mmCIF file of C-alpha atoms in Angstrom:
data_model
loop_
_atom_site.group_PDB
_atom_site.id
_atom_site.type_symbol
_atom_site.label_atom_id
_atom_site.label_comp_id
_atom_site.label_asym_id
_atom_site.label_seq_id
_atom_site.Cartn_x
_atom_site.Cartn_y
_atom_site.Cartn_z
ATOM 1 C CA UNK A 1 3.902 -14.683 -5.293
ATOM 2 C CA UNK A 2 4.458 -15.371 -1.266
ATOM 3 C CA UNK A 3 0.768 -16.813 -1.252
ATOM 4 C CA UNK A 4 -2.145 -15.872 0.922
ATOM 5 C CA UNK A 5 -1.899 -13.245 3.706
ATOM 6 C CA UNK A 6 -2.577 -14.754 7.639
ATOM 7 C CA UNK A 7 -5.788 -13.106 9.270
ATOM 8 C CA UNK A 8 -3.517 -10.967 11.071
ATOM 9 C CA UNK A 9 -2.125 -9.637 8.429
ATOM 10 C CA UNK A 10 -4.982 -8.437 7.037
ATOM 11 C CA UNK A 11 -6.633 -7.323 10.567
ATOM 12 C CA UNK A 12 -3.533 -5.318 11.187
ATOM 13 C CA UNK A 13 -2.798 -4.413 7.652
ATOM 14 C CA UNK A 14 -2.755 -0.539 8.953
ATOM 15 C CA UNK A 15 -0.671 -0.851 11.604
ATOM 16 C CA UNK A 16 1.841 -3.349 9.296
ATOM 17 C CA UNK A 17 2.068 -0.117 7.193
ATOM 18 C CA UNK A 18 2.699 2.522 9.265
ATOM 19 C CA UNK A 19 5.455 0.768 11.425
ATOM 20 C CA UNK A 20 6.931 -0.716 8.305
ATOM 21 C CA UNK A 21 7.877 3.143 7.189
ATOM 22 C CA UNK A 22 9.086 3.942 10.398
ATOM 23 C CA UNK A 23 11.565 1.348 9.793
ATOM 24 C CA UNK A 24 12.443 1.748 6.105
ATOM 25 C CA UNK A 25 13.284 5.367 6.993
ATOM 26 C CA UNK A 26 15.564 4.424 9.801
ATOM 27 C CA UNK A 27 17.581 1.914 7.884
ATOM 28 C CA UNK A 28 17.333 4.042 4.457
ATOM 29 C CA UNK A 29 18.561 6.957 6.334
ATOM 30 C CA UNK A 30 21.483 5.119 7.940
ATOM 31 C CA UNK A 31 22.388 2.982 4.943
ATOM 32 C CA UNK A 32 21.894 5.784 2.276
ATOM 33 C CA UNK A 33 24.563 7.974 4.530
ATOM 34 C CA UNK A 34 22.170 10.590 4.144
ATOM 35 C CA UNK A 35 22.010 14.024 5.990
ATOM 36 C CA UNK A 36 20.204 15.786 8.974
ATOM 37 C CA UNK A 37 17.960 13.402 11.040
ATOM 38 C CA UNK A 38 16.544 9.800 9.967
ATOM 39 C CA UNK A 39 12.670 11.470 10.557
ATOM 40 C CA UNK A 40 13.482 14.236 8.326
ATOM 41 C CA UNK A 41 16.206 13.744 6.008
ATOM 42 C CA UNK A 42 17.819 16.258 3.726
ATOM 43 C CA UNK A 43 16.899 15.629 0.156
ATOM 44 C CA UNK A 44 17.783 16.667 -3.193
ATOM 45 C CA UNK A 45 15.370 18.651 -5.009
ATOM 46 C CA UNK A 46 14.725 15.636 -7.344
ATOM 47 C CA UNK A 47 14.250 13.356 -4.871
ATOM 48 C CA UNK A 48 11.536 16.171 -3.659
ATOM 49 C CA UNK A 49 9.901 16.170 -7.541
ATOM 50 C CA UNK A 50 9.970 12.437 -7.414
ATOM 51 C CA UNK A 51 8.348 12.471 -4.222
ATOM 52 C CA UNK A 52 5.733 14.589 -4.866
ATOM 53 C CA UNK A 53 4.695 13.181 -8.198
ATOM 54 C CA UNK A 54 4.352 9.681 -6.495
ATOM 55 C CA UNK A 55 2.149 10.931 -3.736
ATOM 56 C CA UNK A 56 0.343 13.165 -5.604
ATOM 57 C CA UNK A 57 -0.923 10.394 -8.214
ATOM 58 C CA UNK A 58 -1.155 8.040 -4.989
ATOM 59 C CA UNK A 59 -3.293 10.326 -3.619
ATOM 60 C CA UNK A 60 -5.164 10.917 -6.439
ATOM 61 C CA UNK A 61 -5.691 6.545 -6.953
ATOM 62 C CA UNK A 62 -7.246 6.539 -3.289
ATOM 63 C CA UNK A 63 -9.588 9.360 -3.345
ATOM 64 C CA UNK A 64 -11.133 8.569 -7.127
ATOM 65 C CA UNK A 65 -10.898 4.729 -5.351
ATOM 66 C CA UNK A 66 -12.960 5.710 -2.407
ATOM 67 C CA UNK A 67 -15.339 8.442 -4.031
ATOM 68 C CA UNK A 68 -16.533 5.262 -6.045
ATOM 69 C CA UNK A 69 -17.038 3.265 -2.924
ATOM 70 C CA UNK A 70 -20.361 3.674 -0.185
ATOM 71 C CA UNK A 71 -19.060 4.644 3.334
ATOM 72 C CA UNK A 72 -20.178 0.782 4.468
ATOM 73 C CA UNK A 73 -17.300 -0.911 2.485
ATOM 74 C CA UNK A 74 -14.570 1.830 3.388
ATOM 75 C CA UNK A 75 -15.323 1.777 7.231
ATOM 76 C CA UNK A 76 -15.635 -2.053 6.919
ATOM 77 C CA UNK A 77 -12.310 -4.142 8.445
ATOM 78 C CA UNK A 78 -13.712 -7.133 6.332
ATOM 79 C CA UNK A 79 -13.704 -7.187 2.423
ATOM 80 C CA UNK A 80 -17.340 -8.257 2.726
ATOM 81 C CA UNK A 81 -19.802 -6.805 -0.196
ATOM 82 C CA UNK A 82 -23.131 -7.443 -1.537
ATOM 83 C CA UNK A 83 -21.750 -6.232 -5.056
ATOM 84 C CA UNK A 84 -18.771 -5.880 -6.957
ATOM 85 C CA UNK A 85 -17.684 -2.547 -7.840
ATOM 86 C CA UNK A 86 -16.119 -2.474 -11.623
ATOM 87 C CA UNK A 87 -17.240 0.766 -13.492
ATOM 88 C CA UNK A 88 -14.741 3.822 -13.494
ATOM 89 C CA UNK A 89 -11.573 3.344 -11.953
ATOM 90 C CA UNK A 90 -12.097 -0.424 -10.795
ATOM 91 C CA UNK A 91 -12.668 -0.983 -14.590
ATOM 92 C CA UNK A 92 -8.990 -0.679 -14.824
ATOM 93 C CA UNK A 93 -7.298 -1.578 -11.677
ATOM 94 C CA UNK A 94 -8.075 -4.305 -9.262
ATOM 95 C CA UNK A 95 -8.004 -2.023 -6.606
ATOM 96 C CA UNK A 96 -6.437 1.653 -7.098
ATOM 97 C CA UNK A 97 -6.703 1.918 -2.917
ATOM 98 C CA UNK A 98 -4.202 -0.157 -2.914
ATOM 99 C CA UNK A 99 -2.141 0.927 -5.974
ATOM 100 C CA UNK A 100 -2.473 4.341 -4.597
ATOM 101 C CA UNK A 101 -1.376 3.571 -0.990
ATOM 102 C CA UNK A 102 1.711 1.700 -2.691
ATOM 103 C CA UNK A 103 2.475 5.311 -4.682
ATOM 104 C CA UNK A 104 2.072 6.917 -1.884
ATOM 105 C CA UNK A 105 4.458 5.052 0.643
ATOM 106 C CA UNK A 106 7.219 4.929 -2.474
ATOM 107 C CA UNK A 107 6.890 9.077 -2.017
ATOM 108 C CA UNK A 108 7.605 8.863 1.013
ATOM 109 C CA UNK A 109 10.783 6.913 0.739
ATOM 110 C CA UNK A 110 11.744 8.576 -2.603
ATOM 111 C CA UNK A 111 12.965 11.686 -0.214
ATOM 112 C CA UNK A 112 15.885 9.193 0.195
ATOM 113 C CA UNK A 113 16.577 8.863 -2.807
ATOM 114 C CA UNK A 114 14.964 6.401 -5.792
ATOM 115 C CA UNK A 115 16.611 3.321 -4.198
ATOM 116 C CA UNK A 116 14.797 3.789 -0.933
ATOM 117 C CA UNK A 117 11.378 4.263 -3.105
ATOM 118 C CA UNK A 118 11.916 1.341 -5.224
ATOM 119 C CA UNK A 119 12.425 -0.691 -2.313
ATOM 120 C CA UNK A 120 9.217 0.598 -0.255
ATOM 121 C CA UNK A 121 7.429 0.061 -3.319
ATOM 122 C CA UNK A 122 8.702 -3.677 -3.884
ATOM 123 C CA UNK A 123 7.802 -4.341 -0.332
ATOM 124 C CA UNK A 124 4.177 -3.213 -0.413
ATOM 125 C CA UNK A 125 4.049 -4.589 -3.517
ATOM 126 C CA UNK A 126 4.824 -8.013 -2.627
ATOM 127 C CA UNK A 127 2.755 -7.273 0.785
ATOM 128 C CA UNK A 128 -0.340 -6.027 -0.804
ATOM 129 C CA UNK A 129 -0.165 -9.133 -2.996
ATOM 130 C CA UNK A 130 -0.485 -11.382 -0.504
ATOM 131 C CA UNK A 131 -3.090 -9.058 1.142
ATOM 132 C CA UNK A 132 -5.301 -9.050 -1.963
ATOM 133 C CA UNK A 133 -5.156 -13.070 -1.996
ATOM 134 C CA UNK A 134 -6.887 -13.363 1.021
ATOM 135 C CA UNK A 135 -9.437 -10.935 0.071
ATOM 136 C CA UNK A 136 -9.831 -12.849 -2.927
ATOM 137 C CA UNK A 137 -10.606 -15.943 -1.277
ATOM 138 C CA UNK A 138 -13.275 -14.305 1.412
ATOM 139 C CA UNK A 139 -15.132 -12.373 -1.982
ATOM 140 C CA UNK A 140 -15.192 -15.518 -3.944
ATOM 141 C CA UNK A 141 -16.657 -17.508 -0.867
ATOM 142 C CA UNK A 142 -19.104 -14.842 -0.526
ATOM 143 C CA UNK A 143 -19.955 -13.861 -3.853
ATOM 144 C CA UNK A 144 -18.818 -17.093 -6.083
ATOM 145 C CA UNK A 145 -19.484 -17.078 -9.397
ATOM 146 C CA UNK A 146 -19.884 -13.235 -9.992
ATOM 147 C CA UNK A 147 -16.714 -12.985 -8.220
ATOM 148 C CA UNK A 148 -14.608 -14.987 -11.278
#
């Protein structure tokens, strides 16, 4: 969609994440006209059952994700493999990590409200697509053919 990511996006992926939340709660919380504080909001309860269904199946995606991954390739900062993992959950989605992160950061933001969530969501979306290009281009360097 917006291309490859830069090699600082990807280093700093992480950090990208966590500050980008930070700052779609302030402005959510502001814009929205919402209640109590822009950390914790009040919410509706369902904006809560929203919430909690989109973290919860996040949360699900990363830990089925990772339990099918060795410890080497999930404390690795490089998308560097020997092999390519597509039984079980990989079979289905490119990468549930990153579907599940994407779930889980929507959660977060549907506590103000469905707008806020379908924002967050369209920004990882769009972020993690440009993350998963440059991984792409690193695993078919490395791997070529298999890779396709």
């Amino acid at each position: 969609m917006l291309g490859r990511a830069y090699s600082w996006e990807y280093d700093w992926k992480f950090l990208i994440l966590v500050m980008s939340q930070l700052g779609f709660a302030f402005f959510a919380f502001h814009l929205t006209g919402a209640r109590g504080t822009w950390l914790v909001p009040e919410f509706a309860v369902a904006d809560a059952w929203l919430a909690f269904t989109l973290i919860s199946v996040g949360v699900a995606l990363r830990l089925a994700g990772t339990a099918a991954l060795s410890s080497d390739i999930m404390a690795s900062t490089s998308p560097e493999t020997g092999t390519l993992v597509l039984s079980g959950l990989f079979g289905l989605v490119r990468n549930p990590l990153y579907l599940g992160t994407i779930l889980v950061m929507s959660g977060v933001g549907a506590f103000l409200g469905w707008q806020a969530a379908l924002l967050i969501a369209a920004f990882h979306w769009l972020r993690y697509d440009r993350v998963v290009r440059h991984e792409e281009e690193l695993l078919e360097a490395q791997l070529g053919q298999a890779y396709q």
